[in-house]
Amino acid sequence: MFSPGAGGGRDDSGASRPVLIPMRFVWAYGGRSVYLSGTFTRWSDHIHMSPMEGCPTVFQVICNLAPGYHQFKFIVDGEWRHDELQPFVSGTNGIVNTVFLARESDMIPTIVPQAPGISNMELDDAFLRPDTIPRISDADLKVSRQRISVFLSGQTAYELMPESGKVMTLDINLPVKQAFHLLYEQAIPVAPLLDLCKCQFVGVLSALDFILILRELGNRGSSLTEEELETHSIAAWKEGKVQLNRQIDDRERAVSSHLISAGPYDSLKDVALKILQKNVSTVPIIHSTGQEGSFPELLHLACLSGILKCICRHFRHSYSSLPILQQPICSIPLGSWVPKIGESSGRPFAMLGPNASLGAALSLLLQADVSSIPIVDDNDSLLDIYSRSDITALAKDKAYAQIHLDEVTIQQVLQLGQDSNSPYGFFNGQQRCQMCLSSDPLQKVMERLANPGVRRLVIVEAGSKRVQGIISLGDVFRFLLAS
């Protein structure tokens, strides 16, 4: 975690000297001794980092760096570590964090080096005061949106296709139970459905389907048995879902019964707008020859994170051409925020405690129309996150056949997918809870959301992990593509 300032000038003789930018590096994950090293130290010197006042598990140091591209890592209790919440790449020194410092003229005022007697939290508070937040002009906002729109309009869905990868298609007549296990075993949240008789794709099966299925079976007052899932094919479920959607409370999302797809020559802007307008997470990219009796070809599953990755890749070395990306997220109308005292919230802000039931979590995912829910302690500090795709973890050891939705807790369900010794928020050693600070620039938020599998960032308070808000992929695209 880091925050740049600016510096530079001339020496006493009037000669120009290199412009150096104060850079605050932060390690927020504990340890007894923490050091910083990187390309700016030629990987030979180790810079000692000090615990923050009032927060002994968070270490920081400020270094003056020249503008340009830098790599760095942390040495925590003698072991090389990198911050998984910051941009990182595989380099000659293993996995390293990266940062690009713009020229002084491109920088915006941000956090300055800490003064004696002033805590980091006080600095953050001062930075977030309305009179200190840099505001973007309407003209710069319009230019940023226009350049992104022009880029997306000139690129096709072919740009989303990786050099190698896999896509899985399910036969519409496959038993629901088997499909449930396949999605879990392949670690994918959604799969297109193929009707062999019609020679066409007819829909998708997603984690949301399993949420509705488990809720429907649970509402019958019985445990979720293998037999009940075995006797229902995907085709039968899709037919029954139309009727089920009519019975769902108006606040809950009704799922479209027909396939929403795109072609390989559709522009990225059209694909993004289709995802937003149809309120879906994934759009299959399908190529069809139009010949009778020929099967259409499934090329890719397009999602907003892949489109966002294209934007970040294209503008990586010219971020200064998009002024909006340097704005802190607290200064722009983006995401959902916890209401302040005396304020009313326009939509439910979905948070749950670890002892809430799975049934309550599934209902909240539908009612709030969100992809994931922060799991917080009594102080609203982030512990973990429960996502729609986590529902497939119930296929592990056939857990769905042994539980009642209103009796099993979120904490118990999350433990199904992690080692018994893993802390909250980690899955197979990887951090599940993707976080950001309200002072982070939009550029950093976009780069983090562009990572596969990340659909939402939890905005937390510096030093405490107290939840302040949520930013989703949809939030970012609705803001960037607003007319």
Short mmCIF file of C-alpha atoms in Angstrom, two decimals:
data_model
loop_
_atom_site.label_atom_id
_atom_site.label_comp_id
_atom_site.label_asym_id
_atom_site.label_seq_id
_atom_site.Cartn_x
_atom_site.Cartn_y
_atom_site.Cartn_z
CA MET A 1 0.00 0.00 0.00
CA PHE A 2 1.44 3.35 -0.90
CA SER A 3 0.62 7.01 -1.43
CA PRO A 4 2.63 9.49 -3.52
CA GLY A 5 3.32 13.15 -2.88
CA ALA A 6 5.57 15.43 -4.93
CA GLY A 7 8.90 17.17 -4.60
CA GLY A 8 11.87 18.54 -6.49
CA GLY A 9 13.40 21.88 -7.46
CA ARG A 10 16.82 23.50 -7.74
CA ASP A 11 19.88 23.47 -5.50
CA ASP A 12 21.51 26.57 -3.99
CA SER A 13 23.52 27.19 -7.16
CA GLY A 14 20.37 27.35 -9.26
CA ALA A 15 21.11 24.12 -11.10
CA SER A 16 18.21 21.74 -11.55
CA ARG A 17 18.24 18.54 -9.55
CA PRO A 18 16.28 15.34 -10.13
CA VAL A 19 12.63 15.56 -9.11
CA LEU A 20 11.95 13.15 -6.24
CA ILE A 21 8.48 12.16 -5.07
CA PRO A 22 7.82 11.24 -1.42
CA MET A 23 6.28 7.78 -1.40
CA ARG A 24 4.63 6.20 1.63
CA PHE A 25 4.91 2.40 1.72
CA VAL A 26 2.68 0.49 4.14
CA TRP A 27 2.70 -3.14 5.30
CA ALA A 28 -0.63 -3.73 7.09
CA TYR A 29 -0.39 -7.44 7.92
CA GLY A 30 1.61 -7.60 11.14
CA GLY A 31 5.03 -8.98 12.01
CA ARG A 32 7.83 -8.26 14.48
CA SER A 33 10.29 -6.60 12.07
CA VAL A 34 9.53 -5.32 8.57
CA TYR A 35 11.92 -3.98 5.93
CA LEU A 36 11.43 -2.61 2.40
CA SER A 37 13.61 -3.31 -0.63
CA GLY A 38 13.23 -2.75 -4.35
CA THR A 39 14.68 -1.56 -7.60
CA PHE A 40 15.24 1.86 -6.01
CA THR A 41 17.65 0.21 -3.53
CA ARG A 42 19.07 -2.11 -6.23
CA TRP A 43 17.61 -4.91 -4.08
CA SER A 44 20.71 -4.70 -1.87
CA ASP A 45 19.72 -2.21 0.83
CA HIS A 46 16.88 -2.96 3.24
CA ILE A 47 14.92 0.04 4.55
CA HIS A 48 13.58 -0.34 8.07
CA MET A 49 9.80 0.24 8.46
CA SER A 50 8.31 1.53 11.72
CA PRO A 51 4.99 0.58 13.38
CA MET A 52 2.29 3.22 13.03
CA GLU A 53 1.26 5.12 16.11
CA GLY A 54 -1.72 3.42 17.73
CA CYS A 55 -1.59 0.50 15.29
CA PRO A 56 1.42 -1.75 16.00
CA THR A 57 0.48 -4.29 13.32
CA VAL A 58 0.82 -1.71 10.52
CA PHE A 59 4.32 -0.66 9.40
CA GLN A 60 5.23 2.29 7.20
CA VAL A 61 8.17 4.21 5.75
CA ILE A 62 8.49 7.18 3.39
CA CYS A 63 11.05 7.12 0.58
CA ASN A 64 11.90 9.79 -2.00
CA LEU A 65 11.73 8.14 -5.42
CA ALA A 66 12.36 9.37 -8.95
CA PRO A 67 9.40 9.33 -11.36
CA GLY A 68 9.03 6.10 -13.32
CA TYR A 69 8.37 2.41 -12.85
CA HIS A 70 9.50 0.71 -9.61
CA GLN A 71 9.34 -2.79 -8.18
CA PHE A 72 9.47 -3.61 -4.48
CA LYS A 73 8.90 -6.30 -1.84
CA PHE A 74 8.75 -6.50 1.94
CA ILE A 75 10.91 -8.55 4.27
CA VAL A 76 8.68 -9.64 7.17
CA ASP A 77 10.41 -11.47 10.01
CA GLY A 78 13.15 -12.54 7.60
CA GLU A 79 10.83 -13.73 4.80
CA TRP A 80 10.28 -12.02 1.44
CA ARG A 81 6.61 -11.04 1.05
CA HIS A 82 4.51 -9.03 -1.41
CA ASP A 83 1.21 -7.26 -0.80
CA GLU A 84 -1.50 -9.20 -2.64
CA LEU A 85 -3.84 -6.19 -2.55
CA GLN A 86 -1.43 -4.07 -4.58
CA PRO A 87 -0.47 -4.42 -8.28
CA PHE A 88 2.13 -7.19 -8.69
CA VAL A 89 3.95 -9.03 -11.44
CA SER A 90 6.37 -11.94 -11.78
CA GLY A 91 9.84 -10.47 -12.16
CA THR A 92 13.46 -11.59 -11.90
CA ASN A 93 13.12 -11.41 -8.12
CA GLY A 94 9.98 -13.55 -8.00
CA ILE A 95 6.55 -12.00 -7.45
CA VAL A 96 7.00 -8.29 -6.77
CA ASN A 97 4.71 -5.30 -6.22
CA THR A 98 4.87 -2.49 -8.75
CA VAL A 99 4.19 1.23 -8.83
CA PHE A 100 4.41 3.84 -11.57
CA LEU A 101 5.16 7.40 -10.39
CA ALA A 102 4.13 10.12 -12.81
CA ARG A 103 6.08 13.33 -13.32
CA GLU A 104 5.56 16.07 -10.76
CA SER A 105 3.36 17.98 -13.20
CA ASP A 106 1.02 14.98 -13.49
CA MET A 107 0.67 14.43 -9.76
CA ILE A 108 -2.31 15.46 -7.65
CA PRO A 109 -1.95 16.58 -3.98
CA THR A 110 -2.08 13.53 -1.75
CA ILE A 111 -0.76 12.40 1.61
CA VAL A 112 2.51 14.10 2.59
CA PRO A 113 5.24 12.69 4.86
CA GLN A 114 4.15 12.31 8.44
CA ALA A 115 4.95 15.21 10.75
CA PRO A 116 6.13 14.62 14.35
CA GLY A 117 3.23 14.04 16.72
CA ILE A 118 0.65 13.50 13.96
CA SER A 119 -0.76 10.01 13.51
CA ASN A 120 -1.42 8.36 10.18
CA MET A 121 -5.17 8.41 10.88
CA GLU A 122 -5.06 12.18 11.40
CA LEU A 123 -3.29 12.53 8.07
CA ASP A 124 -5.95 10.44 6.35
CA ASP A 125 -8.68 12.52 7.97
CA ALA A 126 -7.01 15.73 6.82
CA PHE A 127 -6.66 14.35 3.31
CA LEU A 128 -10.34 13.50 3.16
CA ARG A 129 -11.60 16.92 4.27
CA PRO A 130 -13.67 18.50 1.48
CA ASP A 131 -11.33 21.48 1.27
CA THR A 132 -8.31 19.24 0.67
CA ILE A 133 -9.79 16.81 -1.88
CA PRO A 134 -8.76 17.74 -5.44
CA ARG A 135 -11.85 18.24 -7.59
CA ILE A 136 -12.02 17.37 -11.26
CA SER A 137 -13.60 19.80 -13.70
CA ASP A 138 -16.62 18.86 -15.79
CA ALA A 139 -14.45 19.26 -18.90
CA ASP A 140 -11.81 16.78 -17.65
CA LEU A 141 -14.53 14.32 -16.64
CA LYS A 142 -16.12 14.57 -20.07
CA VAL A 143 -12.75 14.08 -21.81
CA SER A 144 -11.98 10.98 -19.69
CA ARG A 145 -15.33 9.38 -20.43
CA GLN A 146 -15.13 10.23 -24.12
CA ARG A 147 -11.67 8.68 -24.54
CA ILE A 148 -12.75 5.49 -22.78
CA SER A 149 -15.93 5.34 -24.87
CA VAL A 150 -13.99 5.83 -28.12
CA PHE A 151 -11.56 3.07 -27.16
CA LEU A 152 -14.30 0.58 -26.24
CA SER A 153 -16.27 1.40 -29.40
CA GLY A 154 -13.22 0.63 -31.55
CA GLN A 155 -12.46 -2.77 -30.00
CA THR A 156 -14.37 -6.00 -30.56
CA ALA A 157 -15.15 -8.95 -28.31
CA TYR A 158 -12.23 -10.79 -29.93
CA GLU A 159 -9.95 -8.67 -27.72
CA LEU A 160 -11.29 -10.50 -24.64
CA MET A 161 -10.21 -13.96 -25.75
CA PRO A 162 -7.11 -15.34 -24.05
CA GLU A 163 -4.38 -17.15 -25.96
CA SER A 164 -5.37 -20.33 -24.16
CA GLY A 165 -8.12 -21.32 -21.79
CA LYS A 166 -11.22 -23.41 -21.38
CA VAL A 167 -14.96 -22.92 -21.51
CA MET A 168 -17.43 -25.52 -20.29
CA THR A 169 -20.86 -26.13 -21.79
CA LEU A 170 -23.59 -28.12 -20.07
CA ASP A 171 -26.24 -30.27 -21.76
CA ILE A 172 -29.69 -28.93 -20.91
CA ASN A 173 -30.76 -32.47 -19.94
CA LEU A 174 -27.97 -32.92 -17.38
CA PRO A 175 -29.23 -33.53 -13.80
CA VAL A 176 -28.97 -30.46 -11.61
CA LYS A 177 -26.95 -32.37 -9.03
CA GLN A 178 -24.30 -33.32 -11.57
CA ALA A 179 -24.10 -29.74 -12.86
CA PHE A 180 -23.74 -28.51 -9.27
CA HIS A 181 -20.72 -30.76 -8.73
CA LEU A 182 -19.17 -29.90 -12.10
CA LEU A 183 -19.18 -26.16 -11.42
CA TYR A 184 -17.60 -26.77 -8.02
CA GLU A 185 -14.94 -29.16 -9.33
CA GLN A 186 -14.03 -26.88 -12.24
CA ALA A 187 -14.10 -23.78 -10.00
CA ILE A 188 -16.28 -21.80 -12.42
CA PRO A 189 -19.36 -19.76 -11.44
CA VAL A 190 -21.33 -20.01 -14.70
CA ALA A 191 -21.70 -22.27 -17.75
CA PRO A 192 -23.72 -21.90 -20.99
CA LEU A 193 -26.47 -24.44 -21.67
CA LEU A 194 -26.69 -26.33 -24.96
CA ASP A 195 -29.85 -27.88 -26.38
CA LEU A 196 -28.64 -30.67 -28.66
CA CYS A 197 -32.07 -31.10 -30.28
CA LYS A 198 -32.28 -27.44 -31.29
CA CYS A 199 -28.54 -27.16 -32.08
CA GLN A 200 -28.31 -23.93 -30.12
CA PHE A 201 -27.39 -22.39 -26.81
CA VAL A 202 -30.49 -21.66 -24.77
CA GLY A 203 -29.26 -20.06 -21.56
CA VAL A 204 -26.70 -20.21 -18.76
CA LEU A 205 -26.53 -21.97 -15.42
CA SER A 206 -25.05 -19.81 -12.68
CA ALA A 207 -24.52 -19.72 -8.95
CA LEU A 208 -27.75 -17.74 -8.72
CA ASP A 209 -29.64 -20.79 -10.02
CA PHE A 210 -28.28 -22.88 -7.17
CA ILE A 211 -29.21 -20.20 -4.66
CA LEU A 212 -32.81 -20.30 -5.92
CA ILE A 213 -32.83 -24.11 -6.01
CA LEU A 214 -31.55 -24.50 -2.46
CA ARG A 215 -33.94 -21.85 -1.17
CA GLU A 216 -36.88 -23.51 -2.91
CA LEU A 217 -36.02 -26.94 -1.54
CA GLY A 218 -35.34 -25.47 1.89
CA ASN A 219 -38.73 -23.75 1.92
CA ARG A 220 -40.37 -27.18 1.76
CA GLY A 221 -39.15 -27.83 5.29
CA SER A 222 -36.93 -30.77 4.43
CA SER A 223 -33.20 -31.28 4.19
CA LEU A 224 -31.64 -30.92 0.75
CA THR A 225 -31.33 -34.47 -0.49
CA GLU A 226 -29.38 -35.86 -3.40
CA GLU A 227 -32.54 -37.48 -4.71
CA GLU A 228 -34.33 -34.15 -5.07
CA LEU A 229 -31.45 -32.69 -7.07
CA GLU A 230 -31.02 -35.88 -9.07
CA THR A 231 -34.62 -36.01 -10.27
CA HIS A 232 -34.51 -32.50 -11.71
CA SER A 233 -32.77 -31.85 -15.01
CA ILE A 234 -31.49 -28.41 -15.90
CA ALA A 235 -34.24 -28.15 -18.51
CA ALA A 236 -36.91 -28.93 -15.92
CA TRP A 237 -35.43 -26.41 -13.52
CA LYS A 238 -35.39 -23.67 -16.16
CA GLU A 239 -39.07 -24.30 -16.95
CA GLY A 240 -40.02 -24.24 -13.28
CA LYS A 241 -37.97 -21.11 -12.61
CA VAL A 242 -40.31 -18.93 -14.67
CA GLN A 243 -43.13 -19.75 -12.27
CA LEU A 244 -40.83 -19.41 -9.26
CA ASN A 245 -39.78 -15.93 -10.30
CA ARG A 246 -43.39 -14.80 -10.20
CA GLN A 247 -43.58 -15.89 -6.57
CA ILE A 248 -40.36 -14.17 -5.48
CA ASP A 249 -40.73 -10.94 -3.53
CA ASP A 250 -40.67 -7.85 -5.76
CA ARG A 251 -37.43 -6.72 -4.14
CA GLU A 252 -35.63 -9.82 -5.34
CA ARG A 253 -34.17 -10.08 -8.77
CA ALA A 254 -36.06 -11.95 -11.47
CA VAL A 255 -33.73 -13.84 -13.77
CA SER A 256 -34.14 -13.66 -17.53
CA SER A 257 -35.41 -16.92 -19.04
CA HIS A 258 -33.72 -16.48 -22.42
CA LEU A 259 -30.09 -16.46 -23.47
CA ILE A 260 -28.31 -13.11 -23.50
CA SER A 261 -25.28 -13.38 -25.78
CA ALA A 262 -23.02 -11.33 -28.05
CA GLY A 263 -21.10 -11.90 -31.26
CA PRO A 264 -17.32 -11.77 -31.72
CA TYR A 265 -17.56 -8.58 -33.81
CA ASP A 266 -19.67 -6.68 -31.27
CA SER A 267 -17.79 -3.74 -29.77
CA LEU A 268 -16.59 -3.90 -26.17
CA LYS A 269 -18.83 -0.94 -25.38
CA ASP A 270 -21.89 -2.81 -26.67
CA VAL A 271 -20.94 -5.90 -24.64
CA ALA A 272 -20.45 -3.83 -21.48
CA LEU A 273 -23.77 -2.02 -21.94
CA LYS A 274 -25.54 -5.34 -22.53
CA ILE A 275 -24.17 -6.70 -19.25
CA LEU A 276 -25.30 -3.57 -17.40
CA GLN A 277 -28.70 -3.24 -19.03
CA LYS A 278 -29.61 -6.94 -18.74
CA ASN A 279 -28.22 -7.12 -15.20
CA VAL A 280 -26.16 -10.25 -15.83
CA SER A 281 -22.61 -11.11 -14.79
CA THR A 282 -21.52 -12.96 -17.93
CA VAL A 283 -22.33 -12.82 -21.64
CA PRO A 284 -21.34 -15.78 -23.86
CA ILE A 285 -19.54 -14.77 -27.07
CA ILE A 286 -21.02 -17.05 -29.75
CA HIS A 287 -20.12 -17.39 -33.40
CA SER A 288 -22.76 -18.89 -35.67
CA THR A 289 -22.43 -19.71 -39.37
CA GLY A 290 -26.20 -19.58 -39.82
CA GLN A 291 -26.20 -22.88 -41.69
CA GLU A 292 -29.11 -25.15 -40.81
CA GLY A 293 -28.11 -28.04 -38.57
CA SER A 294 -24.71 -26.56 -37.68
CA PHE A 295 -23.80 -25.96 -34.05
CA PRO A 296 -22.89 -22.42 -32.98
CA GLU A 297 -19.35 -22.06 -31.61
CA LEU A 298 -18.85 -20.84 -28.06
CA LEU A 299 -15.73 -18.65 -28.11
CA HIS A 300 -15.57 -17.00 -24.71
CA LEU A 301 -17.51 -15.88 -21.64
CA ALA A 302 -17.31 -12.09 -21.50
CA CYS A 303 -17.51 -10.24 -18.20
CA LEU A 304 -16.87 -6.69 -17.01
CA SER A 305 -13.53 -7.56 -15.38
CA GLY A 306 -12.13 -8.65 -18.76
CA ILE A 307 -13.30 -5.42 -20.40
CA LEU A 308 -11.84 -3.39 -17.55
CA LYS A 309 -8.54 -5.22 -17.98
CA CYS A 310 -8.49 -4.12 -21.64
CA ILE A 311 -8.98 -0.50 -20.56
CA CYS A 312 -6.18 -0.69 -17.98
CA ARG A 313 -3.83 -2.38 -20.44
CA HIS A 314 -4.51 0.15 -23.21
CA PHE A 315 -4.07 3.26 -21.02
CA ARG A 316 -1.34 1.84 -18.74
CA HIS A 317 1.36 4.19 -20.03
CA SER A 318 -0.93 7.16 -20.67
CA TYR A 319 -3.07 7.39 -17.52
CA SER A 320 -2.48 11.16 -17.50
CA SER A 321 -4.78 11.36 -20.54
CA LEU A 322 -7.64 10.24 -18.29
CA PRO A 323 -7.72 12.84 -15.47
CA ILE A 324 -10.59 11.09 -13.69
CA LEU A 325 -8.39 8.10 -12.86
CA GLN A 326 -6.29 10.14 -10.44
CA GLN A 327 -9.32 11.18 -8.37
CA PRO A 328 -9.74 9.57 -4.94
CA ILE A 329 -12.86 7.43 -4.92
CA CYS A 330 -14.31 9.38 -2.00
CA SER A 331 -14.57 12.46 -4.27
CA ILE A 332 -16.64 10.90 -7.06
CA PRO A 333 -20.19 9.43 -7.09
CA LEU A 334 -19.11 5.80 -7.10
CA GLY A 335 -20.22 2.76 -5.13
CA SER A 336 -22.47 2.29 -2.10
CA TRP A 337 -21.40 3.82 1.20
CA VAL A 338 -22.44 3.20 4.79
CA PRO A 339 -24.80 6.08 5.67
CA LYS A 340 -23.48 8.61 8.14
CA ILE A 341 -25.43 9.39 11.30
CA GLY A 342 -28.61 11.21 10.37
CA GLU A 343 -28.45 10.17 6.71
CA SER A 344 -30.78 7.71 5.01
CA SER A 345 -29.52 5.11 2.55
CA GLY A 346 -31.17 4.82 -0.85
CA ARG A 347 -30.65 1.04 -0.97
CA PRO A 348 -29.96 -1.65 1.63
CA PHE A 349 -26.30 -1.88 2.55
CA ALA A 350 -25.69 -5.60 2.82
CA MET A 351 -23.53 -6.71 5.75
CA LEU A 352 -23.86 -9.73 8.03
CA GLY A 353 -22.21 -11.13 11.13
CA PRO A 354 -20.43 -14.53 11.06
CA ASN A 355 -23.25 -16.14 13.07
CA ALA A 356 -25.96 -15.16 10.60
CA SER A 357 -27.63 -18.11 8.91
CA LEU A 358 -26.94 -19.21 5.36
CA GLY A 359 -30.62 -18.70 4.62
CA ALA A 360 -30.35 -15.04 5.69
CA ALA A 361 -27.29 -14.58 3.47
CA LEU A 362 -28.97 -16.08 0.41
CA SER A 363 -32.05 -13.90 0.92
CA LEU A 364 -29.89 -10.79 1.28
CA LEU A 365 -27.93 -11.61 -1.89
CA LEU A 366 -31.24 -11.62 -3.76
CA GLN A 367 -32.95 -8.72 -2.01
CA ALA A 368 -29.97 -6.35 -2.24
CA ASP A 369 -29.15 -7.62 -5.76
CA VAL A 370 -25.43 -7.90 -4.99
CA SER A 371 -22.75 -10.44 -5.86
CA SER A 372 -21.21 -10.65 -2.38
CA ILE A 373 -21.76 -9.62 1.24
CA PRO A 374 -19.10 -8.40 3.70
CA ILE A 375 -18.95 -10.48 6.87
CA VAL A 376 -18.13 -8.19 9.81
CA ASP A 377 -17.57 -8.38 13.56
CA ASP A 378 -19.43 -6.40 16.22
CA ASN A 379 -17.41 -3.28 15.32
CA ASP A 380 -18.25 -3.60 11.59
CA SER A 381 -14.63 -4.56 10.87
CA LEU A 382 -14.20 -6.84 7.85
CA LEU A 383 -13.66 -10.53 8.60
CA ASP A 384 -14.51 -12.22 5.31
CA ILE A 385 -16.83 -11.98 2.36
CA TYR A 386 -19.57 -14.34 1.18
CA SER A 387 -20.17 -14.40 -2.58
CA ARG A 388 -22.82 -15.96 -4.75
CA SER A 389 -20.23 -18.28 -6.25
CA ASP A 390 -19.48 -19.64 -2.75
CA ILE A 391 -22.75 -21.56 -2.95
CA THR A 392 -21.01 -24.23 -5.05
CA ALA A 393 -18.82 -25.07 -2.04
CA LEU A 394 -21.85 -26.95 -0.70
CA ALA A 395 -21.10 -29.60 -3.31
CA LYS A 396 -17.97 -30.50 -1.33
CA ASP A 397 -18.58 -33.83 0.42
CA LYS A 398 -22.29 -33.41 -0.52
CA ALA A 399 -22.76 -30.85 2.26
CA TYR A 400 -26.08 -29.72 0.77
CA ALA A 401 -27.63 -33.07 1.77
CA GLN A 402 -26.78 -32.53 5.44
CA ILE A 403 -27.77 -28.94 6.21
CA HIS A 404 -30.77 -26.73 6.85
CA LEU A 405 -30.36 -23.20 5.48
CA ASP A 406 -31.59 -21.52 8.66
CA GLU A 407 -29.48 -23.65 11.00
CA VAL A 408 -26.00 -23.47 9.46
CA THR A 409 -24.06 -20.21 9.95
CA ILE A 410 -22.03 -18.23 7.43
CA GLN A 411 -18.91 -18.99 9.46
CA GLN A 412 -19.54 -22.75 9.17
CA VAL A 413 -20.24 -22.52 5.43
CA LEU A 414 -17.08 -20.52 4.73
CA GLN A 415 -15.01 -23.10 6.60
CA LEU A 416 -16.12 -25.72 4.05
CA GLY A 417 -13.84 -24.13 1.47
CA GLN A 418 -10.79 -23.40 3.57
CA ASP A 419 -8.23 -25.19 5.67
CA SER A 420 -9.02 -25.56 9.35
CA ASN A 421 -5.98 -23.43 10.22
CA SER A 422 -6.72 -20.68 7.70
CA PRO A 423 -7.67 -17.28 9.15
CA TYR A 424 -10.79 -15.40 8.18
CA GLY A 425 -10.61 -13.96 4.70
CA PHE A 426 -8.20 -16.52 3.23
CA PHE A 427 -8.89 -19.43 0.88
CA ASN A 428 -6.08 -21.90 0.08
CA GLY A 429 -3.58 -19.26 1.17
CA GLN A 430 -5.09 -16.59 -1.10
CA GLN A 431 -6.78 -13.50 0.29
CA ARG A 432 -10.51 -13.50 -0.44
CA CYS A 433 -11.35 -10.06 0.94
CA GLN A 434 -10.31 -7.49 -1.64
CA MET A 435 -10.09 -4.09 0.03
CA CYS A 436 -9.35 -0.47 -0.76
CA LEU A 437 -9.26 2.85 1.08
CA SER A 438 -11.52 5.81 0.41
CA SER A 439 -8.38 7.81 -0.45
CA ASP A 440 -7.31 5.36 -3.17
CA PRO A 441 -7.44 6.77 -6.72
CA LEU A 442 -9.90 5.34 -9.22
CA GLN A 443 -6.95 3.97 -11.24
CA LYS A 444 -5.92 1.67 -8.39
CA VAL A 445 -9.52 0.53 -7.85
CA MET A 446 -9.89 -0.30 -11.55
CA GLU A 447 -6.62 -2.25 -11.67
CA ARG A 448 -7.71 -4.33 -8.68
CA LEU A 449 -11.20 -4.99 -10.05
CA ALA A 450 -9.64 -6.08 -13.36
CA ASN A 451 -8.20 -9.17 -11.66
CA PRO A 452 -10.10 -12.40 -12.46
CA GLY A 453 -12.72 -13.34 -9.90
CA VAL A 454 -12.86 -9.90 -8.26
CA ARG A 455 -16.28 -8.31 -8.70
CA ARG A 456 -16.44 -6.04 -5.64
CA LEU A 457 -14.00 -4.11 -3.45
CA VAL A 458 -14.77 -3.42 0.19
CA ILE A 459 -13.87 0.13 1.22
CA VAL A 460 -12.36 -0.06 4.71
CA GLU A 461 -11.13 2.48 7.24
CA ALA A 462 -7.34 2.75 7.39
CA GLY A 463 -5.90 0.80 10.32
CA SER A 464 -9.18 -0.74 11.52
CA LYS A 465 -10.76 -2.54 8.51
CA ARG A 466 -14.10 -0.99 9.48
CA VAL A 467 -16.34 -1.24 6.44
CA GLN A 468 -17.16 2.12 4.85
CA GLY A 469 -18.63 1.02 1.54
CA ILE A 470 -18.59 -1.22 -1.50
CA ILE A 471 -17.48 -0.63 -5.09
CA SER A 472 -18.54 -3.13 -7.76
CA LEU A 473 -17.56 -3.62 -11.37
CA GLY A 474 -21.01 -2.42 -12.36
CA ASP A 475 -20.53 0.77 -10.34
CA VAL A 476 -17.30 1.56 -12.19
CA PHE A 477 -18.76 0.97 -15.66
CA ARG A 478 -21.96 2.89 -14.95
CA PHE A 479 -19.80 5.83 -13.91
CA LEU A 480 -17.33 5.62 -16.81
CA LEU A 481 -20.00 5.12 -19.48
CA ALA A 482 -22.44 7.71 -18.17
CA SER A 483 -23.43 10.16 -20.88
#
